[in-house]
XYZ file of C-alpha atoms in Angstrom:
551
model
C -3.622 2.158 10.826
C -0.855 -0.564 10.949
C 0.277 -2.421 14.099
C 3.768 -2.887 15.649
C 5.386 -5.608 17.812
C 4.908 -3.955 21.448
C 8.540 -5.403 22.657
C 10.395 -3.855 19.576
C 8.625 -0.672 20.460
C 9.828 -1.010 23.499
C 13.262 -1.968 22.296
C 13.287 1.253 20.349
C 12.407 3.432 23.004
C 15.055 1.958 25.585
C 17.933 2.460 23.260
C 16.844 6.369 22.270
C 16.571 6.818 26.051
C 19.977 5.202 26.529
C 21.366 7.071 23.829
C 20.248 10.348 25.213
C 21.618 9.468 28.482
C 25.046 8.961 27.657
C 25.050 11.968 25.202
C 23.609 14.009 28.441
C 26.202 12.103 30.737
C 28.908 13.314 28.221
C 28.171 16.681 27.939
C 27.606 17.040 31.852
C 31.154 15.623 31.959
C 32.592 18.428 29.920
C 32.414 20.747 33.057
C 34.690 18.803 35.183
C 37.016 18.160 32.693
C 37.137 21.833 31.901
C 37.504 22.919 35.587
C 40.308 20.442 36.319
C 42.128 21.798 33.187
C 41.742 25.542 33.883
C 42.450 24.832 37.697
C 39.008 25.910 38.891
C 37.544 24.532 41.997
C 33.911 26.100 41.739
C 31.636 23.309 40.892
C 28.136 22.213 41.767
C 27.813 19.764 44.444
C 27.320 16.619 42.934
C 29.949 17.563 40.620
C 32.478 18.604 43.158
C 31.963 15.211 44.691
C 31.954 13.242 41.594
C 35.507 14.898 41.084
C 36.702 14.193 44.488
C 36.263 10.681 44.243
C 37.936 10.111 41.047
C 40.909 11.623 42.780
C 40.558 15.538 42.518
C 43.102 17.238 40.212
C 44.823 13.957 39.205
C 41.203 12.513 37.781
C 41.684 14.135 34.585
C 42.780 11.320 32.892
C 40.179 8.935 34.101
C 37.272 11.322 33.275
C 39.027 11.732 29.693
C 38.651 7.927 29.459
C 35.389 7.740 30.639
C 34.402 10.598 28.170
C 35.626 8.238 25.663
C 33.953 5.429 26.860
C 30.663 7.332 26.588
C 31.188 8.137 23.161
C 31.943 4.451 22.237
C 28.694 3.665 23.887
C 26.603 5.934 22.489
C 28.076 5.187 19.090
C 27.073 1.255 19.813
C 23.665 2.538 20.937
C 22.781 4.330 17.872
C 23.519 1.548 15.385
C 21.488 -0.605 17.144
C 18.675 1.850 17.294
C 19.095 2.554 13.799
C 18.610 -1.084 12.945
C 15.792 -1.358 15.266
C 14.175 1.487 13.757
C 14.759 0.346 10.313
C 12.801 -2.809 11.028
C 9.887 -1.194 12.981
C 9.608 1.059 10.027
C 9.526 -2.010 7.185
C 7.336 -3.630 9.708
C 4.715 -0.840 9.640
C 4.786 0.000 5.956
C 4.807 -3.532 5.058
C 1.646 -4.506 7.287
C -0.045 -1.340 5.899
C 0.604 -2.389 2.552
C -0.486 -5.893 3.203
C -3.598 -4.707 5.142
C -4.438 -2.443 2.098
C -4.278 -5.204 -0.414
C -6.611 -7.623 2.146
C -8.781 -5.124 2.209
C -9.007 -4.955 -1.467
C -9.023 -8.840 -1.723
C -12.311 -9.270 0.722
C -14.052 -6.093 -0.373
C -17.404 -6.545 -1.742
C -17.692 -6.799 -5.594
C -20.106 -3.953 -6.092
C -17.911 -1.459 -4.030
C -14.551 -2.818 -5.376
C -15.765 -2.759 -9.011
C -16.579 1.232 -8.577
C -12.966 1.494 -7.633
C -10.491 2.997 -10.003
C -8.008 0.067 -10.273
C -5.129 2.490 -11.433
C -5.507 4.609 -8.343
C -5.531 1.614 -5.919
C -2.347 0.527 -7.889
C -0.346 3.703 -7.300
C -1.310 3.623 -3.525
C -0.184 0.231 -3.140
C 3.202 1.070 -4.440
C 3.714 4.892 -4.495
C 1.540 6.672 -1.817
C 2.207 3.745 0.699
C 6.166 4.723 -0.161
C 5.365 8.272 0.872
C 3.734 6.907 3.908
C 6.694 4.853 4.995
C 8.657 8.058 4.260
C 6.566 9.944 6.717
C 7.139 7.099 9.536
C 10.637 7.192 9.088
C 10.360 11.098 9.927
C 8.443 10.208 12.405
C 10.553 8.269 14.272
C 13.426 10.315 13.720
C 11.461 12.965 15.195
C 10.642 11.037 18.210
C 14.362 10.198 18.841
C 15.577 13.597 18.570
C 12.727 15.010 21.085
C 14.379 12.229 23.127
C 17.689 13.525 22.762
C 16.603 17.070 22.999
C 15.191 16.093 26.466
C 18.684 15.000 27.564
C 20.745 17.808 26.319
C 18.149 20.309 28.203
C 18.481 17.936 31.675
C 22.351 18.737 30.971
C 21.566 22.139 30.499
C 19.473 22.526 33.646
C 21.884 20.673 35.765
C 24.663 23.386 34.923
C 22.590 26.361 34.426
C 18.927 26.878 34.789
C 18.478 30.227 34.157
C 19.964 29.756 30.526
C 18.154 26.487 29.729
C 14.911 28.404 30.679
C 15.651 30.978 28.084
C 16.631 28.196 25.776
C 13.379 26.035 25.948
C 11.098 29.358 25.275
C 12.985 30.316 22.454
C 13.123 27.069 21.133
C 9.257 26.406 21.227
C 8.948 29.981 20.131
C 10.671 28.957 16.709
C 8.690 25.983 16.621
C 5.209 27.855 16.977
C 6.726 30.066 13.988
C 6.739 27.721 11.357
C 3.284 26.327 11.580
C 2.548 28.291 8.701
C 5.010 26.456 6.627
C 3.813 23.056 7.572
C 0.604 23.951 6.435
C 1.907 24.888 2.967
C 3.651 21.285 2.851
C 0.757 19.710 3.982
C -1.216 21.270 0.705
C 1.825 20.650 -1.680
C 1.670 17.051 -0.370
C -1.919 16.663 -1.328
C -0.957 18.352 -4.935
C 1.724 15.870 -5.120
C -0.640 13.114 -4.676
C -2.801 13.859 -7.218
C 0.192 14.313 -9.682
C 1.733 10.881 -8.969
C -1.777 8.987 -9.500
C -2.447 10.848 -12.859
C 1.284 9.811 -13.920
C 0.781 6.306 -12.556
C -2.513 6.031 -14.621
C -0.731 7.651 -18.006
C 2.157 4.905 -17.792
C -0.501 2.212 -16.762
C -2.921 3.127 -19.720
C 0.249 3.859 -22.025
C 1.835 0.606 -21.753
C -1.557 -1.489 -22.246
C -2.149 0.738 -25.609
C 1.222 1.010 -27.272
C -0.285 -1.238 -30.443
C -3.078 1.904 -30.486
C -0.451 4.439 -30.103
C 1.774 3.364 -32.743
C -0.917 2.357 -35.196
C -2.399 5.838 -34.709
C 1.135 7.482 -34.998
C 0.432 9.289 -31.259
C 3.784 8.706 -30.106
C 4.484 12.484 -29.694
C 1.071 13.264 -28.059
C 1.399 10.263 -25.814
C 5.071 11.718 -24.547
C 3.574 15.256 -24.473
C 1.179 13.932 -22.145
C 3.432 12.607 -19.573
C 5.928 15.227 -19.981
C 2.948 17.595 -18.833
C 2.383 15.478 -15.746
C 5.900 15.265 -14.854
C 6.471 19.012 -15.376
C 3.624 19.157 -12.605
C 5.675 16.830 -10.037
C 8.547 18.843 -10.564
C 7.231 21.844 -9.627
C 5.387 20.609 -6.702
C 8.624 18.778 -5.551
C 10.510 21.899 -6.230
C 8.120 24.205 -4.130
C 8.655 21.801 -1.265
C 12.530 21.946 -1.506
C 12.725 25.621 -1.616
C 10.187 25.975 1.250
C 12.608 23.354 3.495
C 15.670 25.207 2.415
C 14.438 28.512 3.116
C 13.194 27.277 6.331
C 16.536 25.825 7.097
C 18.405 28.522 6.345
C 16.012 30.998 8.381
C 16.212 28.660 11.022
C 20.344 28.513 10.907
C 20.554 32.443 11.121
C 17.719 32.562 13.903
C 19.813 29.783 16.054
C 22.992 31.856 15.400
C 21.566 35.163 16.437
C 19.796 33.609 19.430
C 23.112 32.050 20.509
C 24.874 35.372 20.128
C 22.347 37.188 22.126
C 22.379 34.359 25.063
C 26.049 34.497 25.276
C 26.162 38.386 25.236
C 23.516 38.682 27.893
C 25.309 36.069 30.088
C 28.810 37.819 30.145
C 27.476 41.120 30.008
C 24.575 41.135 32.147
C 24.593 38.398 33.897
C 28.331 38.299 34.611
C 28.672 34.568 33.845
C 32.407 33.810 33.941
C 33.780 32.890 30.216
C 34.793 29.208 31.740
C 31.371 28.599 32.811
C 30.000 29.359 29.341
C 31.777 26.900 27.565
C 30.003 23.885 28.807
C 26.816 25.303 28.201
C 27.873 26.844 24.532
C 28.519 23.369 23.896
C 25.154 22.107 24.974
C 23.569 25.014 22.973
C 25.411 24.133 19.743
C 24.597 20.462 20.179
C 20.615 21.340 20.785
C 20.268 23.884 18.131
C 20.980 21.355 15.325
C 18.695 18.795 16.849
C 15.815 21.785 16.598
C 16.638 21.828 13.296
C 16.332 18.415 12.699
C 12.954 18.798 14.504
C 11.441 21.245 12.702
C 12.840 19.376 9.443
C 10.779 16.267 10.747
C 7.650 18.095 11.307
C 7.794 19.486 7.914
C 7.977 16.557 6.111
C 5.393 14.603 8.543
C 2.978 17.618 7.111
C 3.754 17.167 3.670
C 3.296 13.261 3.850
C 0.272 13.729 5.785
C -2.103 13.744 2.747
C -0.540 10.451 1.431
C -1.415 8.776 4.983
C -5.434 10.260 4.671
C -5.326 8.524 1.259
C -4.345 5.297 2.239
C -6.667 5.578 5.263
C -9.586 6.602 3.155
C -9.111 3.668 0.847
C -8.505 0.925 3.551
C -11.299 2.416 5.378
C -13.739 1.835 2.563
C -12.723 -1.440 1.452
C -13.181 -3.025 4.880
C -16.268 -1.241 5.205
C -17.708 -3.419 2.659
C -15.736 -6.642 3.482
C -17.396 -9.652 2.601
C -18.691 -12.122 5.062
C -16.133 -14.694 6.020
C -16.903 -17.882 4.518
C -17.839 -20.842 6.389
C -15.423 -23.640 5.790
C -17.827 -26.237 7.369
C -20.609 -25.342 5.088
C -20.767 -27.554 2.096
C -23.108 -26.610 -0.397
C -25.190 -29.972 -1.924
C -24.170 -30.517 -6.062
C -27.075 -28.604 -7.796
C -29.078 -31.418 -9.882
C -32.185 -29.628 -11.313
C -31.520 -25.685 -11.632
C -29.856 -22.516 -11.126
C -32.206 -19.551 -10.838
C -32.745 -16.104 -10.559
C -36.169 -14.586 -8.957
C -37.026 -11.022 -9.738
C -33.766 -9.596 -9.671
C -32.781 -5.850 -9.344
C -29.608 -4.337 -9.018
C -29.732 -0.552 -8.904
C -25.857 1.079 -8.663
C -25.853 4.759 -7.470
C -23.741 5.972 -10.510
C -26.603 5.117 -12.924
C -30.385 6.491 -13.106
C -31.981 3.337 -14.272
C -31.440 -0.233 -12.591
C -28.606 -2.165 -14.523
C -31.225 -5.203 -13.558
C -34.990 -4.681 -13.009
C -36.583 -7.553 -11.818
C -35.566 -10.525 -14.107
C -35.998 -13.832 -13.472
C -34.172 -16.756 -15.349
C -33.618 -20.344 -15.166
C -30.676 -22.018 -15.988
C -31.576 -26.082 -16.167
C -28.868 -28.163 -14.931
C -26.294 -29.572 -17.469
C -27.307 -27.222 -20.370
C -26.101 -24.209 -22.513
C -27.911 -20.824 -22.102
C -26.509 -17.781 -24.269
C -27.035 -14.429 -23.033
C -27.094 -11.889 -25.805
C -28.218 -8.319 -26.141
C -26.476 -4.743 -26.588
C -23.675 -3.248 -24.601
C -24.617 -2.035 -21.372
C -27.913 -4.206 -21.094
C -26.815 -5.820 -17.878
C -25.591 -9.371 -19.385
C -22.140 -9.137 -17.243
C -24.491 -7.697 -14.078
C -26.692 -10.989 -14.272
C -23.617 -13.082 -14.855
C -22.320 -11.562 -11.481
C -25.532 -11.918 -9.534
C -25.730 -15.744 -10.649
C -22.087 -16.200 -9.981
C -22.385 -15.213 -6.624
C -20.331 -12.098 -6.927
C -22.783 -9.465 -6.533
C -25.762 -9.543 -4.379
C -28.937 -8.011 -5.819
C -30.978 -5.303 -4.024
C -33.834 -7.101 -4.674
C -35.077 -10.524 -5.691
C -33.136 -14.340 -4.843
C -30.684 -16.549 -6.578
C -32.033 -20.155 -5.781
C -30.410 -23.470 -6.451
C -32.865 -26.346 -6.855
C -35.574 -23.942 -5.508
C -33.872 -23.047 -2.489
C -32.863 -19.265 -1.725
C -28.978 -18.806 -1.516
C -28.547 -16.507 1.790
C -26.210 -13.826 1.071
C -24.040 -15.344 4.180
C -23.314 -18.466 1.312
C -22.208 -16.411 -1.885
C -18.550 -17.329 -1.161
C -19.640 -21.090 -0.580
C -21.481 -20.747 -3.668
C -18.725 -19.243 -5.656
C -16.147 -22.364 -5.182
C -18.710 -24.109 -7.679
C -18.476 -21.673 -10.525
C -15.915 -20.622 -12.523
C -15.309 -17.861 -14.757
C -13.595 -17.416 -18.078
C -13.383 -13.834 -19.489
C -13.181 -12.050 -22.706
C -9.509 -11.165 -22.084
C -7.864 -13.848 -21.697
C -5.338 -13.332 -17.897
C -2.703 -15.907 -17.414
C -0.138 -15.121 -14.870
C 3.615 -14.897 -15.237
C 4.968 -18.271 -14.882
C 4.718 -21.624 -16.661
C 1.388 -23.094 -17.701
C 1.913 -25.876 -14.849
C 1.995 -22.595 -12.164
C -1.298 -21.164 -14.350
C -2.898 -24.411 -14.003
C -2.184 -25.008 -10.642
C -3.170 -21.405 -9.723
C -6.815 -22.891 -9.632
C -6.291 -26.342 -8.238
C -3.053 -26.361 -6.207
C -3.205 -30.144 -5.330
C -3.744 -31.118 -8.682
C -1.782 -34.142 -10.102
C 0.276 -33.899 -13.646
C -2.243 -36.673 -14.701
C -5.104 -34.172 -13.746
C -3.414 -31.400 -15.639
C -3.069 -33.228 -18.628
C -6.333 -34.423 -18.673
C -7.765 -30.976 -18.105
C -5.866 -29.516 -21.215
C -7.141 -32.199 -23.168
C -10.999 -31.469 -22.267
C -10.073 -28.106 -23.113
C -8.341 -28.959 -26.563
C -5.284 -26.860 -25.112
C -3.308 -30.162 -25.159
C -0.876 -28.860 -27.710
C 0.839 -27.727 -24.762
C 2.105 -30.886 -24.117
C 3.660 -31.008 -27.299
C 5.697 -28.430 -26.629
C 9.494 -29.033 -25.961
C 9.387 -27.972 -22.275
C 5.523 -29.256 -22.107
C 3.634 -28.256 -18.934
C 7.065 -26.076 -17.712
C 6.468 -23.832 -20.872
C 7.085 -20.150 -19.804
C 4.030 -18.458 -20.569
C 5.358 -14.750 -21.295
C 4.163 -11.666 -19.670
C 0.342 -12.023 -19.483
C 0.612 -15.136 -21.927
C 1.922 -13.495 -24.819
C 3.651 -16.789 -25.470
C 0.791 -18.059 -26.866
C -1.859 -16.585 -29.305
C -5.588 -15.425 -28.202
C -6.882 -18.874 -29.045
C -4.050 -20.768 -26.879
C -4.601 -18.580 -23.981
C -8.289 -18.866 -23.908
C -7.798 -22.464 -24.074
C -5.664 -22.966 -21.547
C -7.748 -20.638 -19.274
C -10.496 -22.915 -19.798
C -8.421 -26.099 -18.561
C -7.515 -24.174 -15.851
C -11.306 -23.376 -15.088
C -12.265 -26.932 -15.413
C -9.733 -28.297 -12.779
C -11.970 -27.042 -10.189
C -15.179 -29.270 -11.554
C -17.568 -26.383 -11.545
C -21.134 -26.696 -11.316
C -21.435 -23.479 -13.235
C -19.148 -22.186 -16.272
C -19.600 -18.811 -16.972
C -18.110 -17.476 -20.411
C -18.188 -13.939 -20.446
C -17.741 -12.782 -24.062
C -14.893 -15.323 -24.055
C -14.816 -16.022 -27.898
C -15.577 -12.621 -29.274
C -11.872 -11.247 -29.741
C -10.995 -14.699 -31.531
C -11.307 -15.351 -35.270
C -13.822 -17.797 -36.661
C -11.560 -20.952 -36.689
C -10.714 -20.470 -32.765
C -14.246 -19.397 -31.928
C -15.470 -22.878 -33.501
C -12.616 -25.032 -31.322
C -14.288 -23.261 -28.352
C -17.716 -24.127 -28.932
C -16.464 -27.285 -29.797
C -14.869 -27.997 -26.288
C -18.138 -26.367 -24.549
C -20.572 -28.689 -26.359
C -18.234 -31.758 -25.141
C -18.461 -30.479 -21.669
C -21.998 -29.995 -21.924
C -22.647 -33.484 -19.560
C -20.103 -32.011 -16.819
C -21.458 -28.696 -15.837
C -24.241 -25.844 -16.343
C -22.890 -23.383 -19.013
C -24.008 -19.533 -19.477
C -22.361 -17.912 -22.503
C -22.528 -14.125 -22.750
C -22.094 -13.690 -26.349
C -22.847 -11.629 -29.476
C -23.362 -14.474 -31.939
C -20.727 -16.844 -33.313
C -20.448 -20.446 -32.634
C -21.015 -20.260 -29.070
C -24.539 -18.920 -29.599
C -25.062 -21.450 -32.039
C -24.508 -24.491 -29.754
C -26.899 -23.056 -26.840
C -29.680 -25.265 -25.884
C -31.681 -21.690 -25.768
C -31.200 -17.834 -25.556
C -32.117 -15.252 -23.762
C -32.142 -11.619 -24.884
C -31.332 -8.934 -22.517
C -32.048 -5.047 -23.301
C -32.046 -2.040 -20.608
C -31.783 -4.449 -17.981
C -35.066 -6.513 -18.515
C -35.610 -9.425 -20.637
C -36.512 -9.220 -24.072
């Protein structure tokens, strides 16, 4: 799902192979060291020639020094490998997180609006962290396999017969644990669902603290989270229990296997005790590696559902990716009208069309109020006319010319939305205004604030550099809405859409917003979605929608 730098991957493989080689050479070197220490002369041909070149019986000091150098070199290689592995892991998970975020940002609005955004937030934060843990264990498994191969080569050079027996035993052990890995994957699936519910519970609870307190629902809300945390702890406890039991069984099994091999080798194959010592050392090194490999495979199975969830979301979003905007295309300014012709929108989750063969004209530089009961299709119509949503049938036309679906993104650069819930980003007023027009000068910012009746900002001690607080809570609802209106006007839009932008405001702020919009009449076309109030009163005309059709 995510790409890795090939050179860094090659470096990681090289360091892993070099580390395994130094360990193997060091372990093989134990054979001549023990032979010289005990006065034995029966060594395999290669090792015998090696000892002879170093000075025969007088080579002990040289071989011990070489052994120390190999240990130091292996430590340095392991350090470098760990640092490279960490960087590879971070590149993979950061690349995956950015890919998921990019997929959501560029996803078609019809698909994106149907997604659970709390689920997407949980995936971007918690689920991808679990994927990161899986990647770390996968890299560790790779290094472990390479090291095991090195130990196996060293053992093969000393005793092919014992090595063959050890390979068969180790393979059987890994196969015997398949059932436990399948159980780990099922627990991982359960954990994914629990994390999703916990994230949704916390996100919704934090956004509803005022309601929770006003209803006296603190205890009930706490109990709901406690139940989900209990489910989380149970899933984690079951995994840890299985993991520890598996580790215990493998440790006992490894010890038993080693004891049996030593017994058979000494009792029936008549190995010399001194010949067995290097093999015992190799087995003592290889068995913990086998234990590590099994733990990695179990962790990988445990995190596999997180990988599947991330892949499914990214695939769904990328499949529904919008066409890239062509920067060379410049839409002409609309001079007569923006219109919808026989528009139909049918969502899969609904039996009836959200919009059913609707036609509507918005004359340039006029204010049109769109009214109707909740669920009538007003916001859907605004999404179509603003270029967010492609209709299933019908056309959006500009001055009588149909707008090709490939030009929707170009049209959106001529449209600005102001929605019911005023969203200000953390930072200063200046930051929020520049978000809409990064190159705007301070004079342009002040002009926009004045036009939106938000020039109260300029009288604050910090002026444009006033911190807005989390979600703009330093300001009242009416003040936030006027700042957002100033941000919208910085784009100099052809079409301004106010989606119930004043519904949550008191009468005074509603009137203030209406006066501001009325003053903008000569600058752009305005579509107001309203349930009465001052904004509807200033409209040049009112269009009512009921059940997806114009009433």
